[in-house]
Structures are given as C-alpha cells and as structure tokens.
PDB file of C-alpha atoms in Angstrom:
ATOM      1  CA  MET A  14      -0.007  -0.028   0.019  1.00 68.00           C
ATOM      2  CA  ARG A  15       1.310   3.426  -0.965  1.00 86.00           C
ATOM      3  CA  ASP A  16       2.026   6.009   1.722  1.00 86.00           C
ATOM      4  CA  LEU A  17      -0.634   8.319   0.238  1.00 88.00           C
ATOM      5  CA  HIS A  18      -3.323   5.629   0.750  1.00 91.00           C
ATOM      6  CA  LYS A  19      -2.081   4.945   4.262  1.00 91.00           C
ATOM      7  CA  MET A  20      -2.203   8.641   5.058  1.00 92.00           C
ATOM      8  CA  LEU A  21      -5.758   8.944   3.800  1.00 93.00           C
ATOM      9  CA  ILE A  22      -6.785   5.973   5.966  1.00 93.00           C
ATOM     10  CA  VAL A  23      -5.201   7.516   9.089  1.00 93.00           C
ATOM     11  CA  ILE A  24      -6.751  10.919   8.345  1.00 94.00           C
ATOM     12  CA  GLY A  25     -10.133   9.284   7.848  1.00 95.00           C
ATOM     13  CA  LEU A  26      -9.767   7.430  11.103  1.00 94.00           C
ATOM     14  CA  ALA A  27      -8.923  10.693  12.857  1.00 94.00           C
ATOM     15  CA  PHE A  28     -12.115  12.290  11.541  1.00 94.00           C
ATOM     16  CA  VAL A  29     -14.157   9.314  12.584  1.00 95.00           C
ATOM     17  CA  VAL A  30     -12.722   9.262  16.139  1.00 94.00           C
ATOM     18  CA  CYS A  31     -13.222  13.052  16.479  1.00 93.00           C
ATOM     19  CA  GLY A  32     -16.818  12.764  15.139  1.00 92.00           C
ATOM     20  CA  VAL A  33     -17.682   9.956  17.583  1.00 92.00           C
ATOM     21  CA  TYR A  34     -16.199  11.866  20.503  1.00 91.00           C
ATOM     22  CA  LEU A  35     -18.012  15.084  19.586  1.00 89.00           C
ATOM     23  CA  PHE A  36     -21.481  13.830  18.762  1.00 88.00           C
ATOM     24  CA  GLN A  37     -22.002  10.587  20.718  1.00 86.00           C
ATOM     25  CA  ASP A  38     -24.888  10.895  23.240  1.00 81.00           C
ATOM     26  CA  LEU A  39     -25.359  14.659  22.750  1.00 79.00           C
ATOM     27  CA  ASN A  40     -29.136  14.191  23.205  1.00 76.00           C
ATOM     28  CA  GLY A  41     -29.857  17.661  21.877  1.00 69.00           C
ATOM     29  CA  SER A  42     -27.329  19.389  24.151  1.00 70.00           C
ATOM     30  CA  PHE A  43     -25.701  21.185  21.241  1.00 76.00           C
ATOM     31  CA  ASP A  44     -25.460  24.557  22.979  1.00 80.00           C
ATOM     32  CA  TYR A  45     -23.871  23.216  26.170  1.00 80.00           C
ATOM     33  CA  ALA A  46     -22.028  19.956  25.493  1.00 82.00           C
ATOM     34  CA  LEU A  47     -20.804  20.460  21.901  1.00 85.00           C
ATOM     35  CA  PRO A  48     -18.714  23.624  22.520  1.00 87.00           C
ATOM     36  CA  ARG A  49     -17.086  22.036  25.567  1.00 87.00           C
ATOM     37  CA  ARG A  50     -16.266  18.869  23.686  1.00 89.00           C
ATOM     38  CA  GLY A  51     -15.030  20.943  20.793  1.00 90.00           C
ATOM     39  CA  ILE A  52     -12.527  22.831  22.968  1.00 91.00           C
ATOM     40  CA  LYS A  53     -11.251  19.526  24.411  1.00 90.00           C
ATOM     41  CA  VAL A  54     -10.759  18.060  20.910  1.00 92.00           C
ATOM     42  CA  PHE A  55      -9.060  21.268  19.754  1.00 92.00           C
ATOM     43  CA  ALA A  56      -6.683  21.088  22.809  1.00 91.00           C
ATOM     44  CA  MET A  57      -5.906  17.469  22.021  1.00 92.00           C
ATOM     45  CA  VAL A  58      -5.166  18.271  18.408  1.00 93.00           C
ATOM     46  CA  LEU A  59      -2.786  21.125  19.396  1.00 93.00           C
ATOM     47  CA  THR A  60      -1.088  18.917  21.999  1.00 92.00           C
ATOM     48  CA  GLY A  61      -0.670  16.157  19.463  1.00 92.00           C
ATOM     49  CA  VAL A  62       0.754  18.520  16.848  1.00 94.00           C
ATOM     50  CA  ALA A  63       3.289  19.991  19.284  1.00 93.00           C
ATOM     51  CA  ILE A  64       4.493  16.697  20.829  1.00 93.00           C
ATOM     52  CA  ALA A  65       4.595  14.690  17.583  1.00 93.00           C
ATOM     53  CA  TYR A  66       6.481  17.375  15.654  1.00 94.00           C
ATOM     54  CA  ALA A  67       8.931  18.015  18.467  1.00 92.00           C
ATOM     55  CA  THR A  68       9.629  14.294  18.950  1.00 92.00           C
ATOM     56  CA  VAL A  69      10.207  13.432  15.289  1.00 93.00           C
ATOM     57  CA  VAL A  70      12.526  16.417  14.823  1.00 92.00           C
ATOM     58  CA  PHE A  71      14.407  15.630  18.080  1.00 89.00           C
ATOM     59  CA  GLN A  72      14.927  12.011  17.014  1.00 90.00           C
ATOM     60  CA  THR A  73      16.193  13.136  13.620  1.00 91.00           C
ATOM     61  CA  ILE A  74      18.745  15.404  15.276  1.00 87.00           C
ATOM     62  CA  THR A  75      19.944  12.759  17.759  1.00 83.00           C
ATOM     63  CA  HIS A  76      19.720   9.875  15.201  1.00 83.00           C
ATOM     64  CA  ASN A  77      18.002   7.867  17.904  1.00 82.00           C
ATOM     65  CA  ARG A  78      14.342   6.685  17.741  1.00 82.00           C
ATOM     66  CA  ILE A  79      14.137   5.911  21.456  1.00 80.00           C
ATOM     67  CA  LEU A  80      14.909   9.393  22.778  1.00 80.00           C
ATOM     68  CA  THR A  81      12.281  12.094  23.218  1.00 82.00           C
ATOM     69  CA  PRO A  82      12.507  15.821  24.115  1.00 82.00           C
ATOM     70  CA  SER A  83      11.378  14.889  27.657  1.00 78.00           C
ATOM     71  CA  ILE A  84      14.932  13.699  28.251  1.00 77.00           C
ATOM     72  CA  MET A  85      15.961  17.333  28.462  1.00 79.00           C
ATOM     73  CA  GLY A  86      14.116  17.611  31.804  1.00 83.00           C
ATOM     74  CA  LEU A  87      11.354  20.023  30.773  1.00 84.00           C
ATOM     75  CA  ASP A  88       8.595  17.913  32.338  1.00 86.00           C
ATOM     76  CA  SER A  89      10.531  17.794  35.619  1.00 88.00           C
ATOM     77  CA  LEU A  90      11.118  21.580  35.422  1.00 89.00           C
ATOM     78  CA  TYR A  91       7.382  22.165  34.920  1.00 90.00           C
ATOM     79  CA  MET A  92       6.498  20.156  38.027  1.00 91.00           C
ATOM     80  CA  LEU A  93       9.249  21.882  40.005  1.00 91.00           C
ATOM     81  CA  LEU A  94       7.890  25.280  39.007  1.00 91.00           C
ATOM     82  CA  GLN A  95       4.317  24.383  40.053  1.00 90.00           C
ATOM     83  CA  THR A  96       5.582  22.936  43.377  1.00 91.00           C
ATOM     84  CA  VAL A  97       7.738  25.966  44.111  1.00 91.00           C
ATOM     85  CA  LEU A  98       4.882  28.388  43.421  1.00 90.00           C
ATOM     86  CA  VAL A  99       2.510  26.541  45.718  1.00 89.00           C
ATOM     87  CA  PHE A 100       5.168  25.901  48.442  1.00 90.00           C
ATOM     88  CA  PHE A 101       6.387  29.521  48.707  1.00 90.00           C
ATOM     89  CA  LEU A 102       3.358  31.542  47.518  1.00 87.00           C
ATOM     90  CA  GLY A 103       0.426  29.312  48.401  1.00 84.00           C
ATOM     91  CA  SER A 104      -2.385  27.866  46.260  1.00 83.00           C
ATOM     92  CA  SER A 105      -4.376  31.096  46.498  1.00 86.00           C
ATOM     93  CA  HIS A 106      -1.685  33.190  44.776  1.00 86.00           C
ATOM     94  CA  PHE A 107      -2.671  34.664  41.393  1.00 88.00           C
ATOM     95  CA  THR A 108       0.126  32.732  39.639  1.00 86.00           C
ATOM     96  CA  ILE A 109      -1.714  29.561  40.523  1.00 85.00           C
ATOM     97  CA  ILE A 110      -5.343  30.735  40.272  1.00 85.00           C
ATOM     98  CA  ASN A 111      -4.957  32.698  37.068  1.00 88.00           C
ATOM     99  CA  LYS A 112      -4.461  30.053  34.359  1.00 86.00           C
ATOM    100  CA  GLN A 113      -3.293  32.534  31.744  1.00 89.00           C
ATOM    101  CA  VAL A 114      -0.532  33.829  34.052  1.00 91.00           C
ATOM    102  CA  ASN A 115       0.483  30.336  35.056  1.00 89.00           C
ATOM    103  CA  PHE A 116       0.508  29.261  31.413  1.00 90.00           C
ATOM    104  CA  MET A 117       2.719  32.113  30.250  1.00 91.00           C
ATOM    105  CA  LEU A 118       5.018  31.773  33.253  1.00 92.00           C
ATOM    106  CA  SER A 119       5.455  28.063  32.716  1.00 90.00           C
ATOM    107  CA  ILE A 120       6.310  28.535  29.054  1.00 90.00           C
ATOM    108  CA  ALA A 121       8.699  31.402  29.833  1.00 90.00           C
ATOM    109  CA  VAL A 122      10.593  29.422  32.497  1.00 90.00           C
ATOM    110  CA  MET A 123      10.946  26.288  30.362  1.00 88.00           C
ATOM    111  CA  VAL A 124      12.001  28.212  27.232  1.00 87.00           C
ATOM    112  CA  ILE A 125      14.526  30.353  29.130  1.00 89.00           C
ATOM    113  CA  PHE A 126      15.960  27.235  30.758  1.00 88.00           C
ATOM    114  CA  ALA A 127      16.291  25.554  27.347  1.00 83.00           C
ATOM    115  CA  LEU A 128      17.924  28.630  25.762  1.00 83.00           C
ATOM    116  CA  LEU A 129      20.435  28.973  28.596  1.00 83.00           C
ATOM    117  CA  PHE A 130      21.007  25.252  28.583  1.00 79.00           C
ATOM    118  CA  TYR A 131      21.792  25.154  24.846  1.00 77.00           C
ATOM    119  CA  ARG A 132      23.815  28.356  24.955  1.00 77.00           C
ATOM    120  CA  LEU A 133      26.115  27.046  27.703  1.00 74.00           C
ATOM    121  CA  LEU A 134      26.544  23.633  26.134  1.00 68.00           C
ATOM    122  CA  PHE A 135      27.044  24.870  22.589  1.00 67.00           C
ATOM    123  CA  LYS A 136      29.779  27.353  23.449  1.00 63.00           C
ATOM    124  CA  LYS A 137      32.240  24.695  22.339  1.00 60.00           C
ATOM    125  CA  ASN A 138      31.170  23.405  18.938  1.00 58.00           C
ATOM    126  CA  ASP A 139      33.124  20.164  19.395  1.00 58.00           C
ATOM    127  CA  ARG A 140      30.792  18.897  22.109  1.00 60.00           C
ATOM    128  CA  PRO A 141      28.703  15.950  20.793  1.00 65.00           C
ATOM    129  CA  ILE A 142      24.904  15.978  21.042  1.00 67.00           C
ATOM    130  CA  TYR A 143      25.009  13.050  23.489  1.00 73.00           C
ATOM    131  CA  PHE A 144      26.878  15.249  26.006  1.00 76.00           C
ATOM    132  CA  LEU A 145      23.865  17.608  25.934  1.00 75.00           C
ATOM    133  CA  LEU A 146      21.491  14.665  26.474  1.00 75.00           C
ATOM    134  CA  LEU A 147      23.525  13.410  29.402  1.00 82.00           C
ATOM    135  CA  VAL A 148      23.370  16.821  31.099  1.00 83.00           C
ATOM    136  CA  GLY A 149      19.669  16.949  30.358  1.00 82.00           C
ATOM    137  CA  ILE A 150      19.092  13.659  32.167  1.00 84.00           C
ATOM    138  CA  ILE A 151      21.052  14.914  35.161  1.00 89.00           C
ATOM    139  CA  CYS A 152      19.052  18.192  35.253  1.00 88.00           C
ATOM    140  CA  GLY A 153      15.789  16.243  35.015  1.00 88.00           C
ATOM    141  CA  THR A 154      16.767  14.013  37.911  1.00 90.00           C
ATOM    142  CA  PHE A 155      17.912  16.999  39.926  1.00 92.00           C
ATOM    143  CA  PHE A 156      14.639  18.863  39.379  1.00 92.00           C
ATOM    144  CA  GLY A 157      12.660  15.730  40.229  1.00 90.00           C
ATOM    145  CA  SER A 158      14.543  15.282  43.494  1.00 93.00           C
ATOM    146  CA  ILE A 159      13.877  18.898  44.594  1.00 93.00           C
ATOM    147  CA  THR A 160      10.231  18.545  43.624  1.00 91.00           C
ATOM    148  CA  THR A 161       9.829  15.380  45.655  1.00 91.00           C
ATOM    149  CA  PHE A 162      11.552  16.988  48.664  1.00 92.00           C
ATOM    150  CA  LEU A 163       9.266  20.031  48.635  1.00 91.00           C
ATOM    151  CA  GLN A 164       6.150  17.894  48.143  1.00 89.00           C
ATOM    152  CA  VAL A 165       6.988  15.929  51.280  1.00 89.00           C
ATOM    153  CA  LEU A 166       7.181  19.184  53.323  1.00 89.00           C
ATOM    154  CA  ILE A 167       4.147  20.856  51.813  1.00 87.00           C
ATOM    155  CA  ASP A 168       0.741  21.096  53.482  1.00 84.00           C
ATOM    156  CA  PRO A 169      -1.529  18.160  52.402  1.00 83.00           C
ATOM    157  CA  ASN A 170      -4.298  20.533  51.300  1.00 83.00           C
ATOM    158  CA  GLU A 171      -1.825  22.467  49.151  1.00 84.00           C
ATOM    159  CA  PHE A 172      -0.426  19.215  47.742  1.00 84.00           C
ATOM    160  CA  SER A 173      -3.796  18.380  46.191  1.00 82.00           C
ATOM    161  CA  ILE A 174      -3.359  21.456  43.907  1.00 82.00           C
ATOM    162  CA  ILE A 175       0.031  20.126  42.755  1.00 85.00           C
ATOM    163  CA  GLN A 176      -1.346  16.600  42.356  1.00 81.00           C
ATOM    164  CA  ASP A 177      -3.869  17.864  39.813  1.00 78.00           C
ATOM    165  CA  ARG A 178      -1.013  19.098  37.660  1.00 79.00           C
ATOM    166  CA  MET A 179       1.142  15.986  37.869  1.00 77.00           C
ATOM    167  CA  PHE A 180      -0.896  14.242  35.188  1.00 75.00           C
ATOM    168  CA  ALA A 181      -2.054  15.566  31.827  1.00 75.00           C
ATOM    169  CA  SER A 182      -5.755  16.232  31.751  1.00 76.00           C
ATOM    170  CA  PHE A 183      -8.061  17.583  29.027  1.00 81.00           C
ATOM    171  CA  ASN A 184     -11.147  17.818  31.269  1.00 78.00           C
ATOM    172  CA  ASN A 185     -10.726  21.446  32.383  1.00 77.00           C
ATOM    173  CA  VAL A 186      -8.824  23.071  29.511  1.00 81.00           C
ATOM    174  CA  ASN A 187      -9.114  26.847  29.448  1.00 81.00           C
ATOM    175  CA  SER A 188     -10.376  28.049  26.059  1.00 83.00           C
ATOM    176  CA  ASP A 189      -8.251  31.196  26.236  1.00 86.00           C
ATOM    177  CA  LEU A 190      -5.129  29.068  26.614  1.00 88.00           C
ATOM    178  CA  VAL A 191      -6.153  26.977  23.601  1.00 90.00           C
ATOM    179  CA  TRP A 192      -6.352  30.051  21.362  1.00 91.00           C
ATOM    180  CA  MET A 193      -3.034  31.365  22.655  1.00 90.00           C
ATOM    181  CA  SER A 194      -1.400  27.987  21.986  1.00 91.00           C
ATOM    182  CA  LEU A 195      -2.928  27.864  18.483  1.00 92.00           C
ATOM    183  CA  VAL A 196      -1.291  31.174  17.494  1.00 92.00           C
ATOM    184  CA  ILE A 197       2.141  30.214  18.874  1.00 91.00           C
ATOM    185  CA  ILE A 198       2.132  26.647  17.489  1.00 93.00           C
ATOM    186  CA  THR A 199       0.917  27.798  14.033  1.00 93.00           C
ATOM    187  CA  VAL A 200       3.732  30.355  13.755  1.00 93.00           C
ATOM    188  CA  LEU A 201       6.365  27.825  14.899  1.00 92.00           C
ATOM    189  CA  ILE A 202       5.195  25.053  12.538  1.00 93.00           C
ATOM    190  CA  ALA A 203       4.896  27.440   9.607  1.00 92.00           C
ATOM    191  CA  PHE A 204       8.542  28.477  10.170  1.00 90.00           C
ATOM    192  CA  ALA A 205       9.833  24.941  10.777  1.00 90.00           C
ATOM    193  CA  TRP A 206       7.978  23.252   7.935  1.00 91.00           C
ATOM    194  CA  LYS A 207      10.353  25.002   5.448  1.00 90.00           C
ATOM    195  CA  GLN A 208      13.216  22.960   6.986  1.00 91.00           C
ATOM    196  CA  ASN A 209      11.764  19.538   6.045  1.00 91.00           C
ATOM    197  CA  ALA A 210      14.123  19.120   3.097  1.00 91.00           C
ATOM    198  CA  ALA A 211      17.165  19.947   5.275  1.00 92.00           C
ATOM    199  CA  LEU A 212      15.891  17.485   7.916  1.00 92.00           C
ATOM    200  CA  ASP A 213      15.717  14.800   5.202  1.00 92.00           C
ATOM    201  CA  VAL A 214      19.404  15.358   4.479  1.00 92.00           C
ATOM    202  CA  LEU A 215      20.199  15.450   8.208  1.00 90.00           C
ATOM    203  CA  THR A 216      19.187  11.811   8.511  1.00 88.00           C
ATOM    204  CA  LEU A 217      22.227  10.878   6.398  1.00 88.00           C
ATOM    205  CA  GLY A 218      24.542  11.971   9.157  1.00 84.00           C
ATOM    206  CA  ARG A 219      26.548  15.077  10.112  1.00 84.00           C
ATOM    207  CA  ASP A 220      29.403  14.766   7.589  1.00 87.00           C
ATOM    208  CA  THR A 221      27.160  13.921   4.664  1.00 90.00           C
ATOM    209  CA  ALA A 222      24.728  16.743   5.498  1.00 89.00           C
ATOM    210  CA  ILE A 223      27.623  19.288   5.634  1.00 89.00           C
ATOM    211  CA  ASN A 224      28.979  18.018   2.318  1.00 91.00           C
ATOM    212  CA  LEU A 225      25.547  18.482   0.765  1.00 88.00           C
ATOM    213  CA  GLY A 226      25.418  22.113   1.858  1.00 88.00           C
ATOM    214  CA  VAL A 227      23.414  21.937   5.058  1.00 88.00           C
ATOM    215  CA  ASN A 228      24.471  24.315   7.817  1.00 89.00           C
ATOM    216  CA  TYR A 229      24.430  21.461  10.356  1.00 86.00           C
ATOM    217  CA  ASP A 230      25.215  23.261  13.598  1.00 82.00           C
ATOM    218  CA  ALA A 231      22.807  26.108  12.999  1.00 86.00           C
ATOM    219  CA  LEU A 232      19.997  23.777  11.966  1.00 89.00           C
ATOM    220  CA  VAL A 233      20.470  21.542  15.027  1.00 86.00           C
ATOM    221  CA  LYS A 234      20.355  24.525  17.378  1.00 83.00           C
ATOM    222  CA  GLN A 235      17.211  25.893  15.715  1.00 87.00           C
ATOM    223  CA  MET A 236      15.426  22.558  15.831  1.00 89.00           C
ATOM    224  CA  LEU A 237      16.454  21.941  19.468  1.00 85.00           C
ATOM    225  CA  VAL A 238      15.033  25.265  20.517  1.00 86.00           C
ATOM    226  CA  LEU A 239      11.908  24.672  18.451  1.00 90.00           C
ATOM    227  CA  SER A 240      11.404  21.255  20.089  1.00 89.00           C
ATOM    228  CA  ALA A 241      11.824  22.754  23.532  1.00 87.00           C
ATOM    229  CA  VAL A 242       9.270  25.505  22.861  1.00 89.00           C
ATOM    230  CA  LEU A 243       6.694  23.069  21.469  1.00 91.00           C
ATOM    231  CA  ILE A 244       7.093  20.704  24.426  1.00 89.00           C
ATOM    232  CA  ALA A 245       6.885  23.644  26.771  1.00 88.00           C
ATOM    233  CA  ILE A 246       3.582  24.781  25.226  1.00 90.00           C
ATOM    234  CA  ALA A 247       2.070  21.297  25.283  1.00 89.00           C
ATOM    235  CA  THR A 248       3.173  20.724  28.890  1.00 87.00           C
ATOM    236  CA  ALA A 249       1.914  24.098  30.108  1.00 86.00           C
ATOM    237  CA  LEU A 250      -1.417  23.566  28.313  1.00 86.00           C
ATOM    238  CA  VAL A 251      -2.400  20.077  29.612  1.00 86.00           C
ATOM    239  CA  GLY A 252       0.464  18.798  31.791  1.00 83.00           C
ATOM    240  CA  PRO A 253       3.286  16.300  31.237  1.00 83.00           C
ATOM    241  CA  ILE A 254       2.821  13.245  28.977  1.00 81.00           C
ATOM    242  CA  THR A 255       6.158  11.426  29.118  1.00 74.00           C
ATOM    243  CA  PHE A 256       5.963   8.585  26.556  1.00 79.00           C
ATOM    244  CA  PHE A 257       3.355   9.941  24.139  1.00 87.00           C
ATOM    245  CA  GLY A 258       5.810  11.316  21.572  1.00 87.00           C
ATOM    246  CA  LEU A 259       7.753   8.042  21.609  1.00 86.00           C
ATOM    247  CA  ILE A 260       4.622   6.083  20.706  1.00 87.00           C
ATOM    248  CA  VAL A 261       3.283   8.208  17.856  1.00 90.00           C
ATOM    249  CA  ALA A 262       6.681   8.825  16.296  1.00 90.00           C
ATOM    250  CA  ASN A 263       7.636   5.154  16.162  1.00 89.00           C
ATOM    251  CA  LEU A 264       4.195   4.148  14.907  1.00 88.00           C
ATOM    252  CA  SER A 265       4.665   6.639  12.101  1.00 90.00           C
ATOM    253  CA  TYR A 266       8.110   5.197  11.272  1.00 90.00           C
ATOM    254  CA  GLN A 267       6.692   1.688  11.116  1.00 88.00           C
ATOM    255  CA  PHE A 268       3.525   2.519   9.196  1.00 89.00           C
ATOM    256  CA  PHE A 269       5.028   4.826   6.544  1.00 91.00           C
ATOM    257  CA  THR A 270       7.932   3.698   4.330  1.00 88.00           C
ATOM    258  CA  SER A 271       8.988   7.159   3.220  1.00 89.00           C
ATOM    259  CA  TYR A 272      12.102   8.873   4.597  1.00 89.00           C
ATOM    260  CA  LYS A 273      10.663  12.317   3.879  1.00 91.00           C
ATOM    261  CA  HIS A 274       9.806  14.396   6.971  1.00 92.00           C
ATOM    262  CA  SER A 275       6.762  15.872   5.274  1.00 92.00           C
ATOM    263  CA  VAL A 276       5.240  12.393   5.351  1.00 93.00           C
ATOM    264  CA  LEU A 277       6.647  11.277   8.692  1.00 93.00           C
ATOM    265  CA  LEU A 278       5.649  14.518  10.524  1.00 94.00           C
ATOM    266  CA  THR A 279       2.161  14.521   9.011  1.00 94.00           C
ATOM    267  CA  GLY A 280       1.698  10.831   9.845  1.00 93.00           C
ATOM    268  CA  SER A 281       2.831  11.250  13.435  1.00 94.00           C
ATOM    269  CA  ILE A 282       0.606  14.304  13.900  1.00 94.00           C
ATOM    270  CA  VAL A 283      -2.500  12.526  12.614  1.00 94.00           C
ATOM    271  CA  THR A 284      -1.636   9.397  14.635  1.00 92.00           C
ATOM    272  CA  SER A 285      -1.323  11.562  17.747  1.00 93.00           C
ATOM    273  CA  VAL A 286      -4.788  12.968  17.137  1.00 93.00           C
ATOM    274  CA  VAL A 287      -6.252   9.471  16.848  1.00 92.00           C
ATOM    275  CA  ALA A 288      -4.421   8.327  20.009  1.00 91.00           C
ATOM    276  CA  LEU A 289      -5.399  11.321  22.154  1.00 91.00           C
ATOM    277  CA  VAL A 290      -9.023  11.646  21.077  1.00 92.00           C
ATOM    278  CA  GLY A 291      -9.540   7.850  21.118  1.00 90.00           C
ATOM    279  CA  GLY A 292      -7.801   7.583  24.465  1.00 88.00           C
ATOM    280  CA  GLN A 293      -9.898  10.326  25.992  1.00 89.00           C
ATOM    281  CA  TRP A 294     -13.064   8.546  24.700  1.00 90.00           C
ATOM    282  CA  VAL A 295     -11.860   5.356  26.459  1.00 88.00           C
ATOM    283  CA  VAL A 296     -11.201   7.322  29.706  1.00 87.00           C
ATOM    284  CA  GLU A 297     -14.680   8.846  29.659  1.00 86.00           C
ATOM    285  CA  ARG A 298     -16.851   6.023  28.278  1.00 87.00           C
ATOM    286  CA  ILE A 299     -15.097   2.864  29.527  1.00 86.00           C
ATOM    287  CA  PHE A 300     -13.176   3.934  32.675  1.00 84.00           C
ATOM    288  CA  THR A 301     -15.771   6.605  33.535  1.00 81.00           C
ATOM    289  CA  PHE A 302     -13.112   9.087  34.597  1.00 78.00           C
ATOM    290  CA  ASN A 303     -11.582   6.648  37.136  1.00 80.00           C
ATOM    291  CA  THR A 304      -8.194   7.273  35.595  1.00 78.00           C
ATOM    292  CA  THR A 305      -6.530   9.923  33.459  1.00 78.00           C
ATOM    293  CA  LEU A 306      -5.375   9.762  29.858  1.00 82.00           C
ATOM    294  CA  SER A 307      -1.723  10.345  30.803  1.00 79.00           C
ATOM    295  CA  VAL A 308      -1.716   7.275  33.082  1.00 79.00           C
ATOM    296  CA  ILE A 309      -2.900   5.057  30.205  1.00 83.00           C
ATOM    297  CA  ILE A 310      -0.459   6.640  27.754  1.00 83.00           C
ATOM    298  CA  ASN A 311       2.512   6.330  30.125  1.00 77.00           C
ATOM    299  CA  PHE A 312       1.643   2.750  30.915  1.00 80.00           C
ATOM    300  CA  ILE A 313       1.365   1.738  27.255  1.00 81.00           C
ATOM    301  CA  GLY A 314       4.360   3.931  26.407  1.00 78.00           C
ATOM    302  CA  GLY A 315       6.474   2.343  29.084  1.00 78.00           C
ATOM    303  CA  ILE A 316       5.746  -1.118  27.759  1.00 83.00           C
ATOM    304  CA  TYR A 317       6.466   0.069  24.185  1.00 79.00           C
ATOM    305  CA  PHE A 318       9.699   1.695  25.323  1.00 76.00           C
ATOM    306  CA  ILE A 319      10.906  -1.593  26.847  1.00 81.00           C
ATOM    307  CA  HIS A 320       9.934  -3.356  23.562  1.00 77.00           C
ATOM    308  CA  LEU A 321      12.022  -0.863  21.595  1.00 75.00           C
ATOM    309  CA  LEU A 322      14.989  -1.321  23.915  1.00 72.00           C
ATOM    310  CA  LEU A 323      14.826  -5.159  23.588  1.00 78.00           C
ATOM    311  CA  LYS A 324      14.364  -4.834  19.837  1.00 75.00           C
ATOM    312  CA  GLU A 325      17.407  -2.537  19.614  1.00 67.00           C
ATOM    313  CA  SER A 326      19.533  -4.916  21.686  1.00 67.00           C
ATOM    314  CA  ARG A 327      18.608  -7.936  19.539  1.00 71.00           C
ATOM    315  CA  SER A 328      19.532  -6.079  16.325  1.00 64.00           C
ATOM    316  CA  LYS A 329      23.120  -5.541  17.539  1.00 58.00           C
TER     317      LYS A 329
END
C-alpha cells in the first residue's frame, strides 16, 4: 500500500474518532455539550501536533528513535515550578489561580531554561549531542529530587493542587489558553515546515549533511530550541505526557515507508490525534473518569519503550 493511501486511511480514522467523540450521546445538548467537547478536541489536536512534531525532529537530530525531548528535563522543570509556586506563595496566589498567568510563566521558564542550557553547552562546537542529552538527564533527575523533597514538606491541602497538575488532563482546559497555543504553534510550525528538506538530508549523518550544503550546527540549534518551545507549550497547556511522543513517532516510522519528513511528520501528527481523542473517549466511556489519559499513555508507552529497547539490543 502506498504512503498516500495509508495517510488517507489515518486521516479518515482521525475524523471518525473526532466525530464519535463530539457527537455521541449529545441528546440535543448542542449549545452546552458540543462547545465544551469541541474545545477539548481542539486542545488534544494542538497537543498532538506539538508533541509529535517536536519528537520526530528531536529524534532526527539525535539519530535515535528511542529518545524524546522529555529527556531534556522540561517535564521535571514544569513540576518543579508548580511545586515551588504553591510551596512559597500558596495555592491562592494569582500565579496559581490565574491560568493565563500560570501558562505564560510556565512557558517562559521552560524556554529560558532551554535557551540557557543550549547556549552554555554549545559554546564549544566540538561537544557531541550526547553530552547535551547526558546533562539533560542529570538536570531532570535534579529537578525531580527537589520537587519530591518540597512535596514531602508541603501542606496536604496544598499538595492536592500540585497533584492535579502531575498528570495531563483535558477535562478542564481553558479556552483562552487553547487560542493562545494555536497562535504560537501555528507560527512555529509554519517556520519549521520549510526545513523539512534539510531534515531529510540530516538523517544521512553530520558529515554527509555538511557536504551536501546543510548548515548542520545552526539547523540543530534551531530545531532543538523549536522542540523545547513546542514541548513547553504542550506541557503548560495540559500537563506532562512522558511517553506519548515516543509512541506516535515510532508508529509513524513503522507505518510509513518514506524517509521524507513531510510524510513522517504529518503521519505522526494525525496518529497523535487518533491516540489522544480515542484515548480520551476510552477514559470517559469505559473507565468513567476513574483514571486519566496520561496514566494510560505512560503505561502503554512504558511497555512500548521496553519493547524498543529489547528490539534494539537484539539487532546488535
């Protein structure tokens, strides 16, 4: 089957899943239920676009299909920020209550961290990308340790506020944040989509890409910053989803035979929409809100991650 036919099937499946989620059991509640479901679907689409694009680009840069942008510690930094705000300022502070302020503050902190992180590590151009990943893992572990320490000391009533933000949730998405995210993500994707041809060449390796005229170091820095910003937006919008990018990116690699990023990125984005909307339908209709979507995704993603590791070890 050609990639075009496969893409049409996945796109059709995405429309079907979204249609079922939007219109099932409305019972005439078009004015109340439909707009709320629409915002949730829109938030899931934006989150899927951001995470899928960032993951595929990140894996292209690192030449490793097991790594995700979460390895840079942005999820841990997000939880640390929320914990610090509640611990020192209290759950009634406007940075916690006002979702717009919290959203912009979270994005600003994560993006500033990523920019400083890359600037410090890229001062010497001879440092390999894996050195950056190693430092990212250390930072993520460090942030996680501080977060756990503060959560142990915090008041139990205050901790419930933090606990709500530990897992990604689409149930109470703020519509204002969705429109803000739409503008930012659209601008970033429009800029980055022009680099698809260069990313295709990048898959051949650093030396080959340079010989073919690609400004390798500049492109890597741009794409790393882009991945960090997209992950920051998705995390600030709905919360951390650790393994989601790993799942949709690798499913796209296996389903589509093309090496072109225009195909792989589109496929992973549409796959992410199917996974998020379909997963949210399962959470609401089958589990009746007894669990969250991120718990299911991280459970399945963890198993899939172990499968990829075993598959990688057998191939050597």
